[in-house]
Amino acid sequence: LREEWAIRDLTAPENPNAAADAYLRDSRGFDLAKIKGWYSQESHWDGKQKIGSATVRFALPGVGHWERIIDRPQRFGKRKATFSGSYGGTWWSAPGADLAQAEEIWITEGIFDAIALMHAGLVAVSALTCSNYPSAALDALATARPLSRPRLVFAFDTGHAGEGFTRKFVARAIAEGWEASAAQPPAGRSKLDWNDLWMRRELDAEHLKDARYRGALLLAKSPGEKASLMYSKYGWATFAFDFDRRMYWWKL
């Protein structure tokens, strides 16, 4: 994986987005024609360490922006991205996207995850962090669609935080009158997000169906409900499974 994006690609003065283009195309697997005009190439400077990097910046209208550090981001410690503005209650959506026409909207954590799902043919937005419930954005969408709201699919990352906020936000959305469900990337030793899965060509219809199944398991309200979902999918007569940090055994 090349990490010195600016060294080669900033030598193209006729294209001010050269390094950003290369990063999004080669490191993220995106079709630049589909995301043209969604981003710009900017820069980040760490005054304490006296180091800088090119960035890929996405505007957050009415708020500010989010940008990803792209040149050897490990130099900046835990900081891989920076925000400008208070984004609480909002989300990022593709410029020009008419969400009021969507039948279903997937809500991811990161912008790159939303773009990956859009490449797979879904309508997706980014909440920017798993702890941000996009209340203002949903209120605006409900006003635009007063009679028939789109379905919501909360598609946060695996792990304690992502899974916890998924359960919380699905319950809140349903209480507010939305039809809401969840989708989850596969869990395992290697934590994969939606962009990773796009790069691995694992966002086709069958993989997305499995993601919805994993989301349904996450939202199961009882051991019996979770076991029934597993039996319906696999048809196993007996199996062990966990629920709420306890182990159970299913036998039909």
PDB file of C-alpha atoms in Angstrom:
ATOM      1  CA  LEU A   1       0.000   0.000   0.000  1.00  0.00           C
ATOM      2  CA  ARG A   2       1.552   3.278  -1.075  1.00  0.00           C
ATOM      3  CA  GLU A   3       1.330   5.991   1.593  1.00  0.00           C
ATOM      4  CA  GLU A   4       3.376   8.836   0.084  1.00  0.00           C
ATOM      5  CA  TRP A   5       0.504   9.986  -2.124  1.00  0.00           C
ATOM      6  CA  ALA A   6       1.553  13.622  -2.364  1.00  0.00           C
ATOM      7  CA  ILE A   7       5.159  13.000  -3.429  1.00  0.00           C
ATOM      8  CA  ARG A   8       4.208  11.645  -6.839  1.00  0.00           C
ATOM      9  CA  ASP A   9       0.775  13.062  -7.439  1.00  0.00           C
ATOM     10  CA  LEU A  10       1.233  16.652  -6.307  1.00  0.00           C
ATOM     11  CA  THR A  11       3.528  17.106  -9.311  1.00  0.00           C
ATOM     12  CA  ALA A  12       0.435  17.468 -11.514  1.00  0.00           C
ATOM     13  CA  PRO A  13      -0.388  21.210 -11.304  1.00  0.00           C
ATOM     14  CA  GLU A  14      -3.130  20.877 -13.901  1.00  0.00           C
ATOM     15  CA  ASN A  15      -5.036  18.686 -11.431  1.00  0.00           C
ATOM     16  CA  PRO A  16      -5.181  20.142  -7.892  1.00  0.00           C
ATOM     17  CA  ASN A  17      -6.842  16.919  -6.691  1.00  0.00           C
ATOM     18  CA  ALA A  18      -4.159  14.593  -8.071  1.00  0.00           C
ATOM     19  CA  ALA A  19      -3.074  13.045  -4.766  1.00  0.00           C
ATOM     20  CA  ALA A  20      -6.650  12.805  -3.493  1.00  0.00           C
ATOM     21  CA  ASP A  21      -7.718  11.167  -6.755  1.00  0.00           C
ATOM     22  CA  ALA A  22      -4.919   8.614  -6.525  1.00  0.00           C
ATOM     23  CA  TYR A  23      -5.701   7.824  -2.896  1.00  0.00           C
ATOM     24  CA  LEU A  24      -9.430   7.331  -3.457  1.00  0.00           C
ATOM     25  CA  ARG A  25      -8.882   5.283  -6.586  1.00  0.00           C
ATOM     26  CA  ASP A  26      -5.939   3.112  -5.543  1.00  0.00           C
ATOM     27  CA  SER A  27      -6.288   2.859  -1.764  1.00  0.00           C
ATOM     28  CA  ARG A  28     -10.078   2.924  -1.494  1.00  0.00           C
ATOM     29  CA  GLY A  29     -11.120   1.287  -4.753  1.00  0.00           C
ATOM     30  CA  PHE A  30     -13.545   3.997  -5.831  1.00  0.00           C
ATOM     31  CA  ASP A  31     -14.615   4.946  -9.340  1.00  0.00           C
ATOM     32  CA  LEU A  32     -13.600   8.595  -9.600  1.00  0.00           C
ATOM     33  CA  ALA A  33     -16.269   9.270 -12.210  1.00  0.00           C
ATOM     34  CA  LYS A  34     -18.951   8.386  -9.640  1.00  0.00           C
ATOM     35  CA  ILE A  35     -17.622  10.681  -6.925  1.00  0.00           C
ATOM     36  CA  LYS A  36     -16.426  13.624  -8.998  1.00  0.00           C
ATOM     37  CA  GLY A  37     -17.052  16.915  -7.213  1.00  0.00           C
ATOM     38  CA  TRP A  38     -17.652  15.290  -3.826  1.00  0.00           C
ATOM     39  CA  TYR A  39     -14.229  16.082  -2.363  1.00  0.00           C
ATOM     40  CA  SER A  40     -11.192  18.305  -2.623  1.00  0.00           C
ATOM     41  CA  GLN A  41      -7.511  17.918  -1.857  1.00  0.00           C
ATOM     42  CA  GLU A  42      -6.351  20.003   1.078  1.00  0.00           C
ATOM     43  CA  SER A  43      -3.580  19.819   3.679  1.00  0.00           C
ATOM     44  CA  HIS A  44      -3.144  19.289   7.408  1.00  0.00           C
ATOM     45  CA  TRP A  45      -0.294  20.697   9.504  1.00  0.00           C
ATOM     46  CA  ASP A  46       0.669  19.531  12.986  1.00  0.00           C
ATOM     47  CA  GLY A  47       2.325  22.553  14.578  1.00  0.00           C
ATOM     48  CA  LYS A  48       3.595  20.577  17.560  1.00  0.00           C
ATOM     49  CA  GLN A  49       5.387  17.916  15.531  1.00  0.00           C
ATOM     50  CA  LYS A  50       6.155  20.236  12.605  1.00  0.00           C
ATOM     51  CA  ILE A  51       4.851  17.749  10.064  1.00  0.00           C
ATOM     52  CA  GLY A  52       2.135  17.967   7.431  1.00  0.00           C
ATOM     53  CA  SER A  53       0.162  15.858   4.987  1.00  0.00           C
ATOM     54  CA  ALA A  54      -2.142  16.115   2.045  1.00  0.00           C
ATOM     55  CA  THR A  55      -5.762  15.350   2.920  1.00  0.00           C
ATOM     56  CA  VAL A  56      -8.986  14.342   1.206  1.00  0.00           C
ATOM     57  CA  ARG A  57     -11.682  16.755   2.367  1.00  0.00           C
ATOM     58  CA  PHE A  58     -15.454  16.317   2.251  1.00  0.00           C
ATOM     59  CA  ALA A  59     -17.666  19.323   2.919  1.00  0.00           C
ATOM     60  CA  LEU A  60     -20.356  19.159   5.601  1.00  0.00           C
ATOM     61  CA  PRO A  61     -22.754  21.881   4.396  1.00  0.00           C
ATOM     62  CA  GLY A  62     -23.752  24.285   7.139  1.00  0.00           C
ATOM     63  CA  VAL A  63     -21.260  22.649   9.513  1.00  0.00           C
ATOM     64  CA  GLY A  64     -17.710  22.590   8.186  1.00  0.00           C
ATOM     65  CA  HIS A  65     -15.812  19.626   6.827  1.00  0.00           C
ATOM     66  CA  TRP A  66     -14.235  16.238   7.502  1.00  0.00           C
ATOM     67  CA  GLU A  67     -10.862  15.333   6.057  1.00  0.00           C
ATOM     68  CA  ARG A  68      -8.683  12.224   5.976  1.00  0.00           C
ATOM     69  CA  ILE A  69      -4.915  12.466   6.364  1.00  0.00           C
ATOM     70  CA  ILE A  70      -3.413  10.442   3.510  1.00  0.00           C
ATOM     71  CA  ASP A  71       0.408  10.751   3.703  1.00  0.00           C
ATOM     72  CA  ARG A  72       1.777   8.255   6.233  1.00  0.00           C
ATOM     73  CA  PRO A  73      -1.000   8.936   8.751  1.00  0.00           C
ATOM     74  CA  GLN A  74       0.728   6.815  11.405  1.00  0.00           C
ATOM     75  CA  ARG A  75       3.062   9.782  11.967  1.00  0.00           C
ATOM     76  CA  PHE A  76       0.145  11.625  13.579  1.00  0.00           C
ATOM     77  CA  GLY A  77      -0.556   8.944  16.183  1.00  0.00           C
ATOM     78  CA  LYS A  78      -4.235   8.192  16.670  1.00  0.00           C
ATOM     79  CA  ARG A  79      -5.289  11.148  14.534  1.00  0.00           C
ATOM     80  CA  LYS A  80      -6.189   9.868  11.077  1.00  0.00           C
ATOM     81  CA  ALA A  81      -8.848  12.448  10.317  1.00  0.00           C
ATOM     82  CA  THR A  82      -9.921  15.908  11.438  1.00  0.00           C
ATOM     83  CA  PHE A  83     -13.271  17.666  11.779  1.00  0.00           C
ATOM     84  CA  SER A  84     -14.209  21.300  11.430  1.00  0.00           C
ATOM     85  CA  GLY A  85     -17.526  22.361  12.936  1.00  0.00           C
ATOM     86  CA  SER A  86     -20.086  20.700  15.171  1.00  0.00           C
ATOM     87  CA  TYR A  87     -21.683  17.825  13.265  1.00  0.00           C
ATOM     88  CA  GLY A  88     -23.950  16.502  16.026  1.00  0.00           C
ATOM     89  CA  GLY A  89     -27.364  15.516  14.712  1.00  0.00           C
ATOM     90  CA  THR A  90     -26.314  15.760  11.070  1.00  0.00           C
ATOM     91  CA  TRP A  91     -24.912  13.346   8.514  1.00  0.00           C
ATOM     92  CA  TRP A  92     -22.849  13.439   5.348  1.00  0.00           C
ATOM     93  CA  SER A  93     -24.669  12.605   2.140  1.00  0.00           C
ATOM     94  CA  ALA A  94     -23.416  12.698  -1.429  1.00  0.00           C
ATOM     95  CA  PRO A  95     -23.729  16.166  -2.984  1.00  0.00           C
ATOM     96  CA  GLY A  96     -26.917  16.348  -5.025  1.00  0.00           C
ATOM     97  CA  ALA A  97     -28.387  13.157  -3.545  1.00  0.00           C
ATOM     98  CA  ASP A  98     -32.182  13.317  -3.250  1.00  0.00           C
ATOM     99  CA  LEU A  99     -32.743  11.222  -0.156  1.00  0.00           C
ATOM    100  CA  ALA A 100     -36.435  12.090  -0.173  1.00  0.00           C
ATOM    101  CA  GLN A 101     -36.823   9.715  -3.125  1.00  0.00           C
ATOM    102  CA  ALA A 102     -35.087   6.765  -1.451  1.00  0.00           C
ATOM    103  CA  GLU A 103     -36.994   3.719  -0.276  1.00  0.00           C
ATOM    104  CA  GLU A 104     -34.182   2.667   2.052  1.00  0.00           C
ATOM    105  CA  ILE A 105     -31.160   4.481   3.489  1.00  0.00           C
ATOM    106  CA  TRP A 106     -28.126   2.791   5.041  1.00  0.00           C
ATOM    107  CA  ILE A 107     -26.460   4.838   7.806  1.00  0.00           C
ATOM    108  CA  THR A 108     -22.757   4.073   8.266  1.00  0.00           C
ATOM    109  CA  GLU A 109     -20.053   5.410  10.538  1.00  0.00           C
ATOM    110  CA  GLY A 110     -17.492   6.656   8.025  1.00  0.00           C
ATOM    111  CA  ILE A 111     -17.832   8.535   4.753  1.00  0.00           C
ATOM    112  CA  PHE A 112     -15.726   5.957   2.910  1.00  0.00           C
ATOM    113  CA  ASP A 113     -18.103   3.233   4.131  1.00  0.00           C
ATOM    114  CA  ALA A 114     -21.092   5.135   2.765  1.00  0.00           C
ATOM    115  CA  ILE A 115     -19.350   5.625  -0.590  1.00  0.00           C
ATOM    116  CA  ALA A 116     -18.501   1.911  -0.737  1.00  0.00           C
ATOM    117  CA  LEU A 117     -22.153   0.979  -0.197  1.00  0.00           C
ATOM    118  CA  MET A 118     -23.191   3.480  -2.867  1.00  0.00           C
ATOM    119  CA  HIS A 119     -20.783   1.768  -5.255  1.00  0.00           C
ATOM    120  CA  ALA A 120     -22.656  -1.446  -4.406  1.00  0.00           C
ATOM    121  CA  GLY A 121     -25.938   0.153  -5.490  1.00  0.00           C
ATOM    122  CA  LEU A 122     -27.364   1.244  -2.135  1.00  0.00           C
ATOM    123  CA  VAL A 123     -28.426   4.663  -0.871  1.00  0.00           C
ATOM    124  CA  ALA A 124     -26.108   5.458   2.017  1.00  0.00           C
ATOM    125  CA  VAL A 125     -25.123   8.331   4.299  1.00  0.00           C
ATOM    126  CA  SER A 126     -22.463   8.705   6.994  1.00  0.00           C
ATOM    127  CA  ALA A 127     -23.229   9.628  10.610  1.00  0.00           C
ATOM    128  CA  LEU A 128     -19.465  10.404  10.877  1.00  0.00           C
ATOM    129  CA  THR A 129     -19.191   8.577  14.219  1.00  0.00           C
ATOM    130  CA  CYS A 130     -21.166   5.707  15.705  1.00  0.00           C
ATOM    131  CA  SER A 131     -22.201   7.874  18.667  1.00  0.00           C
ATOM    132  CA  ASN A 132     -23.889  10.534  16.526  1.00  0.00           C
ATOM    133  CA  TYR A 133     -27.625  10.037  16.118  1.00  0.00           C
ATOM    134  CA  PRO A 134     -28.574  12.131  13.045  1.00  0.00           C
ATOM    135  CA  SER A 135     -31.677  13.629  14.621  1.00  0.00           C
ATOM    136  CA  ALA A 136     -31.702  16.909  12.672  1.00  0.00           C
ATOM    137  CA  ALA A 137     -31.118  15.130   9.365  1.00  0.00           C
ATOM    138  CA  LEU A 138     -33.907  12.653  10.086  1.00  0.00           C
ATOM    139  CA  ASP A 139     -36.291  15.437  11.099  1.00  0.00           C
ATOM    140  CA  ALA A 140     -35.629  17.181   7.777  1.00  0.00           C
ATOM    141  CA  LEU A 141     -36.159  13.928   5.907  1.00  0.00           C
ATOM    142  CA  ALA A 142     -39.421  13.256   7.760  1.00  0.00           C
ATOM    143  CA  THR A 143     -40.632  16.733   6.784  1.00  0.00           C
ATOM    144  CA  ALA A 144     -39.770  16.037   3.145  1.00  0.00           C
ATOM    145  CA  ARG A 145     -41.505  12.639   3.294  1.00  0.00           C
ATOM    146  CA  PRO A 146     -44.472  13.158   5.661  1.00  0.00           C
ATOM    147  CA  LEU A 147     -46.602  10.310   4.277  1.00  0.00           C
ATOM    148  CA  SER A 148     -44.102   7.590   3.430  1.00  0.00           C
ATOM    149  CA  ARG A 149     -40.750   7.560   5.155  1.00  0.00           C
ATOM    150  CA  PRO A 150     -37.807   5.538   3.822  1.00  0.00           C
ATOM    151  CA  ARG A 151     -36.589   2.515   5.769  1.00  0.00           C
ATOM    152  CA  LEU A 152     -33.435   3.022   7.822  1.00  0.00           C
ATOM    153  CA  VAL A 153     -30.625   0.478   8.115  1.00  0.00           C
ATOM    154  CA  PHE A 154     -28.041   1.286  10.778  1.00  0.00           C
ATOM    155  CA  ALA A 155     -24.816  -0.196   9.446  1.00  0.00           C
ATOM    156  CA  PHE A 156     -22.126   0.645  11.990  1.00  0.00           C
ATOM    157  CA  ASP A 157     -18.886  -1.254  12.510  1.00  0.00           C
ATOM    158  CA  THR A 158     -18.580  -4.367  14.634  1.00  0.00           C
ATOM    159  CA  GLY A 159     -17.270  -4.021  18.175  1.00  0.00           C
ATOM    160  CA  HIS A 160     -18.629  -2.853  21.503  1.00  0.00           C
ATOM    161  CA  ALA A 161     -19.261   0.779  20.552  1.00  0.00           C
ATOM    162  CA  GLY A 162     -20.702   0.208  17.101  1.00  0.00           C
ATOM    163  CA  GLU A 163     -22.964  -2.607  18.212  1.00  0.00           C
ATOM    164  CA  GLY A 164     -24.130  -0.795  21.322  1.00  0.00           C
ATOM    165  CA  PHE A 165     -25.077   2.365  19.463  1.00  0.00           C
ATOM    166  CA  THR A 166     -26.726   0.305  16.715  1.00  0.00           C
ATOM    167  CA  ARG A 167     -29.128  -1.226  19.230  1.00  0.00           C
ATOM    168  CA  LYS A 168     -29.744   2.140  20.859  1.00  0.00           C
ATOM    169  CA  PHE A 169     -30.330   4.047  17.630  1.00  0.00           C
ATOM    170  CA  VAL A 170     -32.563   1.419  16.031  1.00  0.00           C
ATOM    171  CA  ALA A 171     -34.775   1.479  19.130  1.00  0.00           C
ATOM    172  CA  ARG A 172     -34.837   5.289  19.102  1.00  0.00           C
ATOM    173  CA  ALA A 173     -35.669   5.472  15.398  1.00  0.00           C
ATOM    174  CA  ILE A 174     -38.531   2.995  15.785  1.00  0.00           C
ATOM    175  CA  ALA A 175     -39.871   5.003  18.739  1.00  0.00           C
ATOM    176  CA  GLU A 176     -39.788   8.084  16.494  1.00  0.00           C
ATOM    177  CA  GLY A 177     -41.894   6.389  13.841  1.00  0.00           C
ATOM    178  CA  TRP A 178     -39.249   5.007  11.483  1.00  0.00           C
ATOM    179  CA  GLU A 179     -38.998   1.487  10.125  1.00  0.00           C
ATOM    180  CA  ALA A 180     -35.464   0.624  11.200  1.00  0.00           C
ATOM    181  CA  SER A 181     -33.181  -2.393  11.134  1.00  0.00           C
ATOM    182  CA  ALA A 182     -29.462  -3.129  11.205  1.00  0.00           C
ATOM    183  CA  ALA A 183     -26.700  -4.590   9.059  1.00  0.00           C
ATOM    184  CA  GLN A 184     -23.281  -5.727  10.234  1.00  0.00           C
ATOM    185  CA  PRO A 185     -19.962  -6.503   8.534  1.00  0.00           C
ATOM    186  CA  PRO A 186     -18.603  -9.957   9.381  1.00  0.00           C
ATOM    187  CA  ALA A 187     -16.920 -10.294  12.758  1.00  0.00           C
ATOM    188  CA  GLY A 188     -13.576 -12.012  13.130  1.00  0.00           C
ATOM    189  CA  ARG A 189      -9.922 -11.571  13.945  1.00  0.00           C
ATOM    190  CA  SER A 190      -9.562  -9.007  11.162  1.00  0.00           C
ATOM    191  CA  LYS A 191     -12.051  -6.182  11.663  1.00  0.00           C
ATOM    192  CA  LEU A 192     -13.497  -5.301   8.266  1.00  0.00           C
ATOM    193  CA  ASP A 193     -15.609  -2.290   7.398  1.00  0.00           C
ATOM    194  CA  TRP A 194     -17.779  -1.712   4.330  1.00  0.00           C
ATOM    195  CA  ASN A 195     -14.913  -0.137   2.381  1.00  0.00           C
ATOM    196  CA  ASP A 196     -12.743  -3.186   3.127  1.00  0.00           C
ATOM    197  CA  LEU A 197     -15.520  -5.453   1.871  1.00  0.00           C
ATOM    198  CA  TRP A 198     -15.890  -3.378  -1.299  1.00  0.00           C
ATOM    199  CA  MET A 199     -12.172  -3.761  -1.938  1.00  0.00           C
ATOM    200  CA  ARG A 200     -12.542  -7.521  -1.455  1.00  0.00           C
ATOM    201  CA  ARG A 201     -15.542  -7.616  -3.823  1.00  0.00           C
ATOM    202  CA  GLU A 202     -17.800  -8.802  -1.034  1.00  0.00           C
ATOM    203  CA  LEU A 203     -20.715  -6.385  -1.324  1.00  0.00           C
ATOM    204  CA  ASP A 204     -22.823  -8.281  -3.828  1.00  0.00           C
ATOM    205  CA  ALA A 205     -26.456  -9.208  -3.174  1.00  0.00           C
ATOM    206  CA  GLU A 206     -25.641 -12.403  -1.270  1.00  0.00           C
ATOM    207  CA  HIS A 207     -23.075 -10.713   0.983  1.00  0.00           C
ATOM    208  CA  LEU A 208     -25.486  -7.858   1.715  1.00  0.00           C
ATOM    209  CA  LYS A 209     -28.180 -10.397   2.592  1.00  0.00           C
ATOM    210  CA  ASP A 210     -25.772 -11.938   5.104  1.00  0.00           C
ATOM    211  CA  ALA A 211     -25.047  -8.457   6.494  1.00  0.00           C
ATOM    212  CA  ARG A 212     -28.757  -7.941   7.159  1.00  0.00           C
ATOM    213  CA  TYR A 213     -28.896 -11.361   8.835  1.00  0.00           C
ATOM    214  CA  ARG A 214     -26.038 -10.415  11.152  1.00  0.00           C
ATOM    215  CA  GLY A 215     -27.861  -7.173  11.909  1.00  0.00           C
ATOM    216  CA  ALA A 216     -30.996  -9.115  12.806  1.00  0.00           C
ATOM    217  CA  LEU A 217     -28.965 -11.314  15.176  1.00  0.00           C
ATOM    218  CA  LEU A 218     -27.586  -8.206  16.847  1.00  0.00           C
ATOM    219  CA  LEU A 219     -31.081  -6.818  17.434  1.00  0.00           C
ATOM    220  CA  ALA A 220     -32.615 -10.076  18.693  1.00  0.00           C
ATOM    221  CA  LYS A 221     -34.445  -9.366  21.927  1.00  0.00           C
ATOM    222  CA  SER A 222     -34.256 -12.859  23.435  1.00  0.00           C
ATOM    223  CA  PRO A 223     -32.215 -16.062  23.164  1.00  0.00           C
ATOM    224  CA  GLY A 224     -35.176 -17.746  21.510  1.00  0.00           C
ATOM    225  CA  GLU A 225     -35.449 -15.046  18.856  1.00  0.00           C
ATOM    226  CA  LYS A 226     -31.752 -15.251  18.029  1.00  0.00           C
ATOM    227  CA  ALA A 227     -31.787 -19.056  17.920  1.00  0.00           C
ATOM    228  CA  SER A 228     -34.839 -19.021  15.646  1.00  0.00           C
ATOM    229  CA  LEU A 229     -33.043 -16.727  13.209  1.00  0.00           C
ATOM    230  CA  MET A 230     -30.041 -19.049  13.168  1.00  0.00           C
ATOM    231  CA  TYR A 231     -32.221 -22.132  12.695  1.00  0.00           C
ATOM    232  CA  SER A 232     -34.135 -20.468   9.864  1.00  0.00           C
ATOM    233  CA  LYS A 233     -30.897 -19.700   8.041  1.00  0.00           C
ATOM    234  CA  TYR A 234     -28.955 -22.916   8.579  1.00  0.00           C
ATOM    235  CA  GLY A 235     -31.476 -25.559   9.600  1.00  0.00           C
ATOM    236  CA  TRP A 236     -29.242 -26.973  12.331  1.00  0.00           C
ATOM    237  CA  ALA A 237     -31.021 -29.299  14.758  1.00  0.00           C
ATOM    238  CA  THR A 238     -28.643 -28.481  17.628  1.00  0.00           C
ATOM    239  CA  PHE A 239     -26.108 -25.737  18.141  1.00  0.00           C
ATOM    240  CA  ALA A 240     -24.502 -23.505  20.763  1.00  0.00           C
ATOM    241  CA  PHE A 241     -24.803 -19.729  20.637  1.00  0.00           C
ATOM    242  CA  ASP A 242     -24.234 -16.693  22.835  1.00  0.00           C
ATOM    243  CA  PHE A 243     -26.686 -14.044  23.929  1.00  0.00           C
ATOM    244  CA  ASP A 244     -26.120 -11.181  26.360  1.00  0.00           C
ATOM    245  CA  ARG A 245     -22.753 -12.621  27.461  1.00  0.00           C
ATOM    246  CA  ARG A 246     -24.252 -16.034  28.198  1.00  0.00           C
ATOM    247  CA  MET A 247     -23.965 -19.308  26.316  1.00  0.00           C
ATOM    248  CA  TYR A 248     -27.067 -21.256  25.262  1.00  0.00           C
ATOM    249  CA  TRP A 249     -27.821 -24.518  23.565  1.00  0.00           C
ATOM    250  CA  TRP A 250     -30.531 -24.941  20.946  1.00  0.00           C
ATOM    251  CA  LYS A 251     -32.138 -28.315  20.334  1.00  0.00           C
ATOM    252  CA  LEU A 252     -35.115 -28.981  18.109  1.00  0.00           C
TER     253      LEU A 252
END
